[in-house]
Short mmCIF file of C-alpha atoms in Angstrom, two decimals:
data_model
loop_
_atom_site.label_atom_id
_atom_site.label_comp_id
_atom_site.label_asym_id
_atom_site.label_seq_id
_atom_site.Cartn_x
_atom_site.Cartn_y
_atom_site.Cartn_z
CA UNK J 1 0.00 0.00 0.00
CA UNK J 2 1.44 3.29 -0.97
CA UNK J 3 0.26 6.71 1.27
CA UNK J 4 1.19 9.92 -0.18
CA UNK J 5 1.15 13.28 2.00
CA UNK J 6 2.47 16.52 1.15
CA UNK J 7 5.18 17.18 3.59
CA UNK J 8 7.04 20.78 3.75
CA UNK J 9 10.54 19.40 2.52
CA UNK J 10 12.07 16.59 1.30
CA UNK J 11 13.34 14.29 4.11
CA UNK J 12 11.91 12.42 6.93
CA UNK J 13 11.64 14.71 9.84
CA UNK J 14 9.27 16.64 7.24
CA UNK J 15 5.86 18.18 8.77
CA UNK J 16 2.76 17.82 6.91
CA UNK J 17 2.08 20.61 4.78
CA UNK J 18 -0.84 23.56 4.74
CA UNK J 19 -1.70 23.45 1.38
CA UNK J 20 -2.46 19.87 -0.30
CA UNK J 21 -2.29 20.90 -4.70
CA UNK J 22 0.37 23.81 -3.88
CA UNK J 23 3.17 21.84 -1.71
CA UNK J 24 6.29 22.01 -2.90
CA UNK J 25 6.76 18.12 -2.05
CA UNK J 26 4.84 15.02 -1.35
CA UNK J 27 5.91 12.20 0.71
CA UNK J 28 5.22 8.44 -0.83
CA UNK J 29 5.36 6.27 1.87
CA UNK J 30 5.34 2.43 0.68
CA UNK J 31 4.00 -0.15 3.71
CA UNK J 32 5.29 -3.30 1.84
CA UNK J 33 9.14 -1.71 1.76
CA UNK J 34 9.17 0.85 4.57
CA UNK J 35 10.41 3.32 2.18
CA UNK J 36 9.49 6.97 1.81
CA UNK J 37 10.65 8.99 -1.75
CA UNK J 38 9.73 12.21 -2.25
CA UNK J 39 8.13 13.52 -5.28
CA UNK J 40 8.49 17.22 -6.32
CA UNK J 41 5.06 18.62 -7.09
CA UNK J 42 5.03 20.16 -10.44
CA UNK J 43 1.71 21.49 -10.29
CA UNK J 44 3.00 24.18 -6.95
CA UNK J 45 3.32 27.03 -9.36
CA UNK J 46 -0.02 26.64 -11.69
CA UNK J 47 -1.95 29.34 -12.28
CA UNK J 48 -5.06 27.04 -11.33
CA UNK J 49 -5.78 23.44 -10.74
CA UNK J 50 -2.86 22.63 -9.31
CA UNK J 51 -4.90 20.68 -7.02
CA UNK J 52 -5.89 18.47 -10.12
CA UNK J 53 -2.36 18.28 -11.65
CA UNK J 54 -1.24 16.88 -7.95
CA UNK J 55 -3.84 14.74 -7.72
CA UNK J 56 -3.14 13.31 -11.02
CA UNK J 57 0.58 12.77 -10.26
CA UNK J 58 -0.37 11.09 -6.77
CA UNK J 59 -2.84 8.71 -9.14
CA UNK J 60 -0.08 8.22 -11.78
CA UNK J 61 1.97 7.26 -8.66
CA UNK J 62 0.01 4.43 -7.81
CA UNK J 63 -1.11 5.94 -4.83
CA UNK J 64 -3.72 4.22 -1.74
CA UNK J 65 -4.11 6.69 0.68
CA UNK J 66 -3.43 10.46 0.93
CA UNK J 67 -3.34 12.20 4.36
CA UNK J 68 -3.86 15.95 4.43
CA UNK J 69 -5.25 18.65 6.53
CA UNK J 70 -7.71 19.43 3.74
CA UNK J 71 -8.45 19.45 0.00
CA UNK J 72 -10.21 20.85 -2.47
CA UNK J 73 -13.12 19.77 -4.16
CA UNK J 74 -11.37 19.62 -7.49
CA UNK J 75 -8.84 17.40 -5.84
CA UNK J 76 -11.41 15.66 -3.80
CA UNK J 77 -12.82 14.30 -7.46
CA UNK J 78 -9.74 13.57 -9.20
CA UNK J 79 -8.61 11.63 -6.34
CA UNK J 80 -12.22 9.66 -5.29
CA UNK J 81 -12.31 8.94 -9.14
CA UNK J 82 -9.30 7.01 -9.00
CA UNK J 83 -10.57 5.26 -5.42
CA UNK J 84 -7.68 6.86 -3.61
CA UNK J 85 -9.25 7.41 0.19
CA UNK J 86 -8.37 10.55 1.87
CA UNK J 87 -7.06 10.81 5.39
CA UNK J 88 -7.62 13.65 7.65
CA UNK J 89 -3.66 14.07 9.01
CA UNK J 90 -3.41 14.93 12.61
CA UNK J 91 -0.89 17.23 14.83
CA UNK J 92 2.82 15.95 14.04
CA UNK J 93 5.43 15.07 11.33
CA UNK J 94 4.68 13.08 7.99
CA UNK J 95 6.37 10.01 9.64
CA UNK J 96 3.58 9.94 12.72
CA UNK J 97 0.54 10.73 10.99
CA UNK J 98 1.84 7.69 8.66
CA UNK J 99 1.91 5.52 11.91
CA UNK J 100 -1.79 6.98 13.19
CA UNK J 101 -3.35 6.21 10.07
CA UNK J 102 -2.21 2.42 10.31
CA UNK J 103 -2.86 2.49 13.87
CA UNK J 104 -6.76 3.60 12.66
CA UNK J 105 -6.47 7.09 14.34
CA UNK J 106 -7.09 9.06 11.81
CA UNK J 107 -10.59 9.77 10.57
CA UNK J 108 -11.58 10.17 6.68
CA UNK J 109 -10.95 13.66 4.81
CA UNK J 110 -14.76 14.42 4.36
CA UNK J 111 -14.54 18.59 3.69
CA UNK J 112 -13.93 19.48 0.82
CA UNK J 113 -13.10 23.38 0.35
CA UNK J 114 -14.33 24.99 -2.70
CA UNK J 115 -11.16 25.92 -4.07
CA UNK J 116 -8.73 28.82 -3.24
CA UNK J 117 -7.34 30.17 -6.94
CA UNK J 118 -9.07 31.71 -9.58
CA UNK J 119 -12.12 30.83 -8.89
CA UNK J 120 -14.36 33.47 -10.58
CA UNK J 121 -11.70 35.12 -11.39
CA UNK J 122 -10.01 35.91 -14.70
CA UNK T 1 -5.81 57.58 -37.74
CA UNK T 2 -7.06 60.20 -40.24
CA UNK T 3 -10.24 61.43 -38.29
CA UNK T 4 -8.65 61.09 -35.01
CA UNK T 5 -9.67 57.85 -32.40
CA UNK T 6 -13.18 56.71 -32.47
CA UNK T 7 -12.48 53.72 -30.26
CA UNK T 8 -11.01 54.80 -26.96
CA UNK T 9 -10.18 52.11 -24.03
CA UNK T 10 -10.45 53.23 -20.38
CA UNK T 11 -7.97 52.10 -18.64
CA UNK T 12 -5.96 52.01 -15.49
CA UNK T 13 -4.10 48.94 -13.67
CA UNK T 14 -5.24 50.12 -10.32
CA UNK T 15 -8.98 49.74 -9.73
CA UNK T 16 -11.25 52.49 -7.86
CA UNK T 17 -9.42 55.45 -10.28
CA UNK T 18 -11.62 56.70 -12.06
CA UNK T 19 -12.29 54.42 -15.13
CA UNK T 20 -16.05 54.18 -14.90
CA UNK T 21 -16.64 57.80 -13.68
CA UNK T 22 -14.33 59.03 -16.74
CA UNK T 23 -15.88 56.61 -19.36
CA UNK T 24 -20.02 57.76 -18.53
CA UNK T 25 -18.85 61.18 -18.74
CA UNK T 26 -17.13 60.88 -21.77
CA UNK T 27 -19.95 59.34 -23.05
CA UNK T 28 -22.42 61.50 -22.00
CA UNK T 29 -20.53 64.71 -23.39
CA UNK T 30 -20.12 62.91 -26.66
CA UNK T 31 -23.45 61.24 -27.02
CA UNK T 32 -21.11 58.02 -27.98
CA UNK T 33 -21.18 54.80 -27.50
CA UNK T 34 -20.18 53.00 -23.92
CA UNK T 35 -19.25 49.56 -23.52
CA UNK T 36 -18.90 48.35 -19.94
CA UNK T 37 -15.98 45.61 -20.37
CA UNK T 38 -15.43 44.93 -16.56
CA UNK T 39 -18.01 42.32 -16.98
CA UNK T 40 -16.82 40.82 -13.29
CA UNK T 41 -18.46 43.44 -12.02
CA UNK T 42 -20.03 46.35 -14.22
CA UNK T 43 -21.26 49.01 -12.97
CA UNK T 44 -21.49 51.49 -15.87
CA UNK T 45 -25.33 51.36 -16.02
CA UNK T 46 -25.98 52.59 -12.22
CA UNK T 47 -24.92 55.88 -13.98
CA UNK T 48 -26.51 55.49 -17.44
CA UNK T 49 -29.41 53.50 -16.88
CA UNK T 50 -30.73 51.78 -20.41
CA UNK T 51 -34.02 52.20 -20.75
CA UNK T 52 -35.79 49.21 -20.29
CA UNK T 53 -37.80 49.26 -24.03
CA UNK T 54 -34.89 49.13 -25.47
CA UNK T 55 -32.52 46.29 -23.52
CA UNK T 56 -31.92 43.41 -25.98
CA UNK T 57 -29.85 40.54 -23.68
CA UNK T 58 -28.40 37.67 -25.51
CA UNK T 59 -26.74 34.49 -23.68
CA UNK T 60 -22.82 34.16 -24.04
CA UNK T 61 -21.70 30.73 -24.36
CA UNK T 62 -18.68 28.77 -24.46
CA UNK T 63 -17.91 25.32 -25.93
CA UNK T 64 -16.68 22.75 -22.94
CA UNK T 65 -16.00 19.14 -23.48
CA UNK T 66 -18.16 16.07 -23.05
CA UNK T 67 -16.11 12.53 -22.97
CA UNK T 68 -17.68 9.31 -24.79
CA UNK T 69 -16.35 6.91 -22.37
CA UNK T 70 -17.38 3.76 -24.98
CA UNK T 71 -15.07 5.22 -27.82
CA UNK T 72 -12.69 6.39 -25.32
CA UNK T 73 -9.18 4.52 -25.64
CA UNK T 74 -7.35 6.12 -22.51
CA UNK T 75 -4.73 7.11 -23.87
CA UNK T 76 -4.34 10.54 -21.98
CA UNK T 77 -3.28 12.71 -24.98
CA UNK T 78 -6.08 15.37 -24.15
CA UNK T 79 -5.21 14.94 -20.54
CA UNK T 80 -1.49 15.40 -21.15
CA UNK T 81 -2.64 18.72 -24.19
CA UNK T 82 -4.82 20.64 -21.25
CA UNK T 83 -2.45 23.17 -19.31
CA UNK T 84 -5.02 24.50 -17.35
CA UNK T 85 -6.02 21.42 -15.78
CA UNK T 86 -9.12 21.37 -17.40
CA UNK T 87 -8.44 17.44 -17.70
CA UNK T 88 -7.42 14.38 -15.21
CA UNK T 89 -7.37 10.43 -15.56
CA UNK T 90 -8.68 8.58 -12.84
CA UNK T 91 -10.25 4.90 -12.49
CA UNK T 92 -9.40 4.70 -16.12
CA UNK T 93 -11.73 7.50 -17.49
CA UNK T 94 -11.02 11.11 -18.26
CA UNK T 95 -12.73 13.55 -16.29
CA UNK T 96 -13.85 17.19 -17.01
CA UNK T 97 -13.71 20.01 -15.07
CA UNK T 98 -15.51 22.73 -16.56
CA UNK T 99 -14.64 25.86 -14.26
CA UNK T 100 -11.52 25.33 -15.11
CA UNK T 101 -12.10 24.87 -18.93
CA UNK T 102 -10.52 27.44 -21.31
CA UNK T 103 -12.28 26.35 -24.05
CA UNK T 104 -9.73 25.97 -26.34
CA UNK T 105 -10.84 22.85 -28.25
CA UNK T 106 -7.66 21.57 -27.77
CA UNK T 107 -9.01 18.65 -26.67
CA UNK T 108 -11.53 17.18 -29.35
CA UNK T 109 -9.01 18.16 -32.40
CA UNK T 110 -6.27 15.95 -30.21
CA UNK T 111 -8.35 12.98 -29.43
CA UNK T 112 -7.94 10.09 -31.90
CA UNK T 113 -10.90 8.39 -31.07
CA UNK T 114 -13.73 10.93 -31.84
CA UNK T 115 -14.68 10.50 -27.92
CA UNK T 116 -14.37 14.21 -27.33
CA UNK T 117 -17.53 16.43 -29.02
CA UNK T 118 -17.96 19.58 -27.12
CA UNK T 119 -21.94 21.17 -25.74
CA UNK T 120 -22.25 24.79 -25.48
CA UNK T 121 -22.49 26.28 -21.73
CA UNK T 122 -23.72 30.16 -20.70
CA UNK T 123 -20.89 31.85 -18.97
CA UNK T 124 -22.80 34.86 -18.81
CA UNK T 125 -24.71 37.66 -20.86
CA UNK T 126 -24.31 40.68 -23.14
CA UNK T 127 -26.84 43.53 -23.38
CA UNK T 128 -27.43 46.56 -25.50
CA UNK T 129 -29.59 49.45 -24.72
CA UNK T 130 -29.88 52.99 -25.46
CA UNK T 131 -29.49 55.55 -22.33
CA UNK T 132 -30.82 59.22 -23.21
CA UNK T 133 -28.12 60.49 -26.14
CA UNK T 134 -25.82 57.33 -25.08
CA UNK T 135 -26.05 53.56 -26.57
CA UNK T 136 -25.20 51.11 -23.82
CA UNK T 137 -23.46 48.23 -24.41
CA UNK T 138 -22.29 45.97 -21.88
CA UNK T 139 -22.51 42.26 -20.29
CA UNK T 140 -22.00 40.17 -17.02
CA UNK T 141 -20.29 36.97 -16.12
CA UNK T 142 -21.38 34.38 -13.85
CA UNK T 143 -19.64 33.41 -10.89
CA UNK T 144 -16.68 31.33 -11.25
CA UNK T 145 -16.16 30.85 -14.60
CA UNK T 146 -12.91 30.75 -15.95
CA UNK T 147 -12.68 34.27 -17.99
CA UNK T 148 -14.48 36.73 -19.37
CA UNK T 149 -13.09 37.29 -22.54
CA UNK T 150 -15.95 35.60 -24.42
CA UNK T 151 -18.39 37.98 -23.09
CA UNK T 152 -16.37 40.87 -23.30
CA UNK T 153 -15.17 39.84 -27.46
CA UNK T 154 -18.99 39.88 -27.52
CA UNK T 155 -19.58 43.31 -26.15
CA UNK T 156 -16.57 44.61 -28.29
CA UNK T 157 -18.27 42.78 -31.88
CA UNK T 158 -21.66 44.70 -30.83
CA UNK T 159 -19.91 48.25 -30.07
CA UNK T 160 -17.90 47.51 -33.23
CA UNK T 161 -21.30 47.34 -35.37
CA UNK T 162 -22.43 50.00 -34.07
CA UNK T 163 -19.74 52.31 -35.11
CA UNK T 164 -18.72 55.58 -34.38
CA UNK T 165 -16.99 57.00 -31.14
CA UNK T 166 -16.83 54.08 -28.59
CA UNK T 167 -15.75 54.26 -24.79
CA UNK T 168 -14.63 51.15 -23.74
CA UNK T 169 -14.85 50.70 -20.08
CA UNK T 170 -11.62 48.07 -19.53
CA UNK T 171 -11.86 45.87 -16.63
CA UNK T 172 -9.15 46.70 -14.04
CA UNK T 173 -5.61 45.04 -14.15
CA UNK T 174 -3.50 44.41 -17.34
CA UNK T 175 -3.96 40.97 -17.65
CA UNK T 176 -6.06 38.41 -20.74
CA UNK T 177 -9.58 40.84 -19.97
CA UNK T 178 -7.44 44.05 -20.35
CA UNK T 179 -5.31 42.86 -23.12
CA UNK T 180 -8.95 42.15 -25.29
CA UNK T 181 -9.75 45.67 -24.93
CA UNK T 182 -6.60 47.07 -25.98
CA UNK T 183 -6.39 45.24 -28.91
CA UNK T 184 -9.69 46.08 -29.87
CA UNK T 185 -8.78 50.18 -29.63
CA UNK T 186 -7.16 53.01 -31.57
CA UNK T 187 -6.31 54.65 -28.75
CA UNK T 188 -5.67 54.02 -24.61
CA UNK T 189 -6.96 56.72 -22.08
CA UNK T 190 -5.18 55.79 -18.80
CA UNK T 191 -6.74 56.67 -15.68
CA UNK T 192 -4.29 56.85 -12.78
CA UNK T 193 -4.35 58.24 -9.11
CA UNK T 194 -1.54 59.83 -6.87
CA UNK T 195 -0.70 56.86 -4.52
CA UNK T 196 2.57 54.71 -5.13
CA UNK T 197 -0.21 51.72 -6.10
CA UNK T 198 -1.26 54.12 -8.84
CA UNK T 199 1.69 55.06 -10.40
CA UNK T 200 3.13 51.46 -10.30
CA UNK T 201 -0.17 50.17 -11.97
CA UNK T 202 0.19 53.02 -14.65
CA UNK T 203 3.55 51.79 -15.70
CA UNK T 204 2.68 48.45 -15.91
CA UNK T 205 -0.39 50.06 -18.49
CA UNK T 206 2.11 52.13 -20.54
CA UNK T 207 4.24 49.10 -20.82
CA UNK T 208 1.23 47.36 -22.20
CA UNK T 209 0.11 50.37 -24.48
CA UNK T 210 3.60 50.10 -26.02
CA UNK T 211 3.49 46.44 -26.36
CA UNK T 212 0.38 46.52 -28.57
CA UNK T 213 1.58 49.25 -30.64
CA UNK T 214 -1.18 51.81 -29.16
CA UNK T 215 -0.95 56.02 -28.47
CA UNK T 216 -1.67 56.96 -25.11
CA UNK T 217 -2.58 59.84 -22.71
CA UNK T 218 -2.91 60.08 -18.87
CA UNK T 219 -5.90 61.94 -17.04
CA UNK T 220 -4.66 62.19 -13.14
CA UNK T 221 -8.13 61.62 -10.94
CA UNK T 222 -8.31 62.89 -7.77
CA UNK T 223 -4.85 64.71 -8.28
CA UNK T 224 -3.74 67.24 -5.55
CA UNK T 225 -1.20 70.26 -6.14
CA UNK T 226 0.99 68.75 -3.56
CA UNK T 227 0.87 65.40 -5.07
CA UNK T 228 3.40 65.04 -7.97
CA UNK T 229 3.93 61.33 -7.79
CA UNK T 230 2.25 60.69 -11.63
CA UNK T 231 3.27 64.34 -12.99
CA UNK T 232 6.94 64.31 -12.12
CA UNK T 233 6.99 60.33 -13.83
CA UNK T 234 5.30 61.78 -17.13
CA UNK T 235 7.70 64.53 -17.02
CA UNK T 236 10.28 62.04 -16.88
CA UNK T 237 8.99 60.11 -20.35
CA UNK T 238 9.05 63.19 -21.97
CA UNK T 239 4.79 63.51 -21.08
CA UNK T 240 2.10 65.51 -19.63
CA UNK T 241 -1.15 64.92 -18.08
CA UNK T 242 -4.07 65.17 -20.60
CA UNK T 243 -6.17 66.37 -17.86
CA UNK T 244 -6.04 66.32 -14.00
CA UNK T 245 -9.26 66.36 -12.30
CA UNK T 246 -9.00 67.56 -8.56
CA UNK T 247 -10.00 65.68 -5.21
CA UNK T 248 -13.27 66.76 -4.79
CA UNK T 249 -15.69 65.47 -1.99
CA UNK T 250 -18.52 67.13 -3.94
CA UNK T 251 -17.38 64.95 -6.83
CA UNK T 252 -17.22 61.79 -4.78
CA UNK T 253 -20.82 62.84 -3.76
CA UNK T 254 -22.47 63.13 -6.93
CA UNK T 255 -20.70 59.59 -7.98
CA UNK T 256 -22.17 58.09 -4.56
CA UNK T 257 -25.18 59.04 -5.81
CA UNK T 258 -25.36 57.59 -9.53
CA UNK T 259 -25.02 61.08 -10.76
CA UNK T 260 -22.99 62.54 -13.79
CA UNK T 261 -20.32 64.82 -13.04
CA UNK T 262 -21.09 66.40 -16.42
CA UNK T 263 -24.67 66.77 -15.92
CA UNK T 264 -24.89 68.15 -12.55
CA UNK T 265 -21.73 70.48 -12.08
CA UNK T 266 -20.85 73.01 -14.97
CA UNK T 267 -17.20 72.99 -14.06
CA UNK T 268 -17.01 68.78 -14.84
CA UNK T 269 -19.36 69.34 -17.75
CA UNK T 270 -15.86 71.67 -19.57
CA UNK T 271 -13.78 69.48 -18.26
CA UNK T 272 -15.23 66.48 -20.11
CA UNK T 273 -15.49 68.57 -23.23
CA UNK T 274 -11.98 69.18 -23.27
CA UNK T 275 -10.78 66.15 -22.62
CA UNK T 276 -12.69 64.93 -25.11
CA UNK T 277 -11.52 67.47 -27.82
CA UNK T 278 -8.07 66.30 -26.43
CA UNK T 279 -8.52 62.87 -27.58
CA UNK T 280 -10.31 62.76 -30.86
CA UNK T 281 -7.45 64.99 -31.95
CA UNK T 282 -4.22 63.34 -30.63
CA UNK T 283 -2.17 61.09 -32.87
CA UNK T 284 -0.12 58.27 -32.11
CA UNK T 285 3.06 60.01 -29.89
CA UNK T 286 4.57 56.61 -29.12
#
């Protein structure tokens, strides 16, 4: 199983990051290996739906699970669509929200905000 | 142009300058034609109300894309083509987001398969009408759509039939919406203010002006004698103010009110006129 979260730099003492389409990084954590890579998110400097262009990188990635303090709705779709389950992440690094969600602690991303960019705007 | 300018943008990068107030006067003096472009949020007609006999509205639409899933191979091309993330693949199907559609068509000419055919959508509207000696044009968009341009190309096609002297009342900024306008005009009337955010934005305009090849001229709004910010940066490009119209509270009244400078204070009323006479006659200095 493969959880993806975006983290606020690439190494393992990362925290989780703010923003979920706009991080500069997400974490790929694989349960099988133990293994975390990081994957630079291309999609941080879009004019708009960067929250897609993640989400479709995270799906490309053969991604299970994402944890992150919140979404968008654009995101929310891309990522549902694709049967990836979203992850609420709690207080803490990437590493321990990793080891709440297989504990069962964490509780399902339901929110979805309705986007931050450009929305009815130019 | 021989003739002089008969299609005049308002513009300014700054919003709150001045653009509307100068365009309805302009307008009004000239018994012209306005066209509200700031179609994210006109307010042109609280000052020249069309009369309602004569409003014809028509619906702006755009063409978004619809997937066949059936002929659909997967191969991602028109995912991979979209660079505004109009696109994703998920679950093996391609899925649309239309807010964040440019319409481009990109999409169906790219897809092998003939999956993609595209369904018109209203973004928003466009309306003419004719207010006392002025014709009204102008338009709205709906929330959250991607951009305007399609409604304001629309407002620009109907002030373009109707011919003669235009006003176009540019949306604020100098970005895609601004750029439409500009193209669209002989000649660029920049409205600026004397704050540091004014004279910043009217560089950035100038810049643009220059880029598209257009003349220009500078009214000052709200300009103070002790405020030289915009008058000692024309001075150094070798310009002047067209005009500068003075802080006025009286002014900012009769705005606050829906009124027309140039119909309710004599003083405005010249001022318009010459500013007007200013532009038909200037040629391209730039």
């Amino acid at each position: 199983m493969k959880i993806a979260l975006p983290v606020s730099k690439n190494s393992l003492d990362a925290a989780v990051a703010s923003s979920f389409g706009r991080t500069e990084w997400f974490m790929l954590y694989d349960t099988k290996t133990e293994k975390a890579e990081f994957l630079s998110n291309s999609a941080s400097s879009l004019q708009g739906g960067a929250g897609i262009k993640a989400s479709q990188s995270l799906v490309d990635g053969g991604v299970d699970i994402v944890i992150s303090p919140r979404f968008g709705e654009n995101a929310r779709d891309v990522l549902a669509g694709a049967g990836i389950k979203a992850f609420k992440s709690a207080e803490g690094g990437a590493l321990e929200n990793i080891k709440l969600f297989l504990s069962g602690s964490l509780t399902p991303l339901e929110d979805a905000h309705p986007g931050l960019h450009n929305h009815g705007r130019r | 142009m021989a003739g002089g300018n008969t299609k005049i943008a308002v513009l300014s990068g700054k919003g709150g300058t001045g653009k509307t107030t100068i365009a309805v006067n302009l307008s009004a003096v000239a018994g012209s034609v306005y066209a509200d472009c700031d179609v994210e949020a006109p307010n042109g007609h609280l000052f020249l109300p069309p009369e309602p006999e004569t409003i014809t509205e028509e619906k702006i639409t755009v063409l978004i894309p619809s997937v066949n899933h059936e002929k659909c191979s997967a191969c991602r091309k028109c995912v991979d083509f979209c660079k505004f993330g109009g696109l994703a693949f998920a679950g093996g199907r391609v899925l649309v987001f239309e807010n964040l559609c440019h319409s481009c068509g990109g999409c169906a000419i790219i897809c092998e398969e003939g999956a993609i055919s595209e369904h018109k959508k209203q973004i928003g509207f466009a309306r003419t009408g004719k207010a006392g000696t002025v014709s009204f044009i102008g338009g709205s968009l709906n929330e959250g759509e991607a951009t305007g341009v399609p409604v304001i190309q629309n407002i620009i096609e109907k002030a373009e039939n109707k011919g003669g002297l235009v006003f176009f009342d540019s949306p604020p900024g100098s970005g895609c919406a601004v750029m439409e306008v500009v193209k669209a005009c002989d000649y660029c009337l920049i409205v600026s203010e004397p704050t540091v955010f004014g004279l910043d934005n009217l560089k950035m305009i100038i810049s643009l002006s220059n880029l598209l090849k257009k003349p220009f001229g500078v009214v000052i709004n709200k300009a103070l004698k002790s405020s030289g910010i915009i008058r000692d940066y024309l001075k150094s490009i070798g310009r002047e103010p067209l005009l500068e119209i003075p802080y006025d509270s009286n002014a900012g009244k009769i705005c606050s009110e829906g009124g027309l400078l140039a119909k309710e204070d004599a003083f405005y009323r010249s001022l318009f006129e010459s500013l007007l006479e200013k532009i038909k006659i200037t040629e391209g200095e730039d």
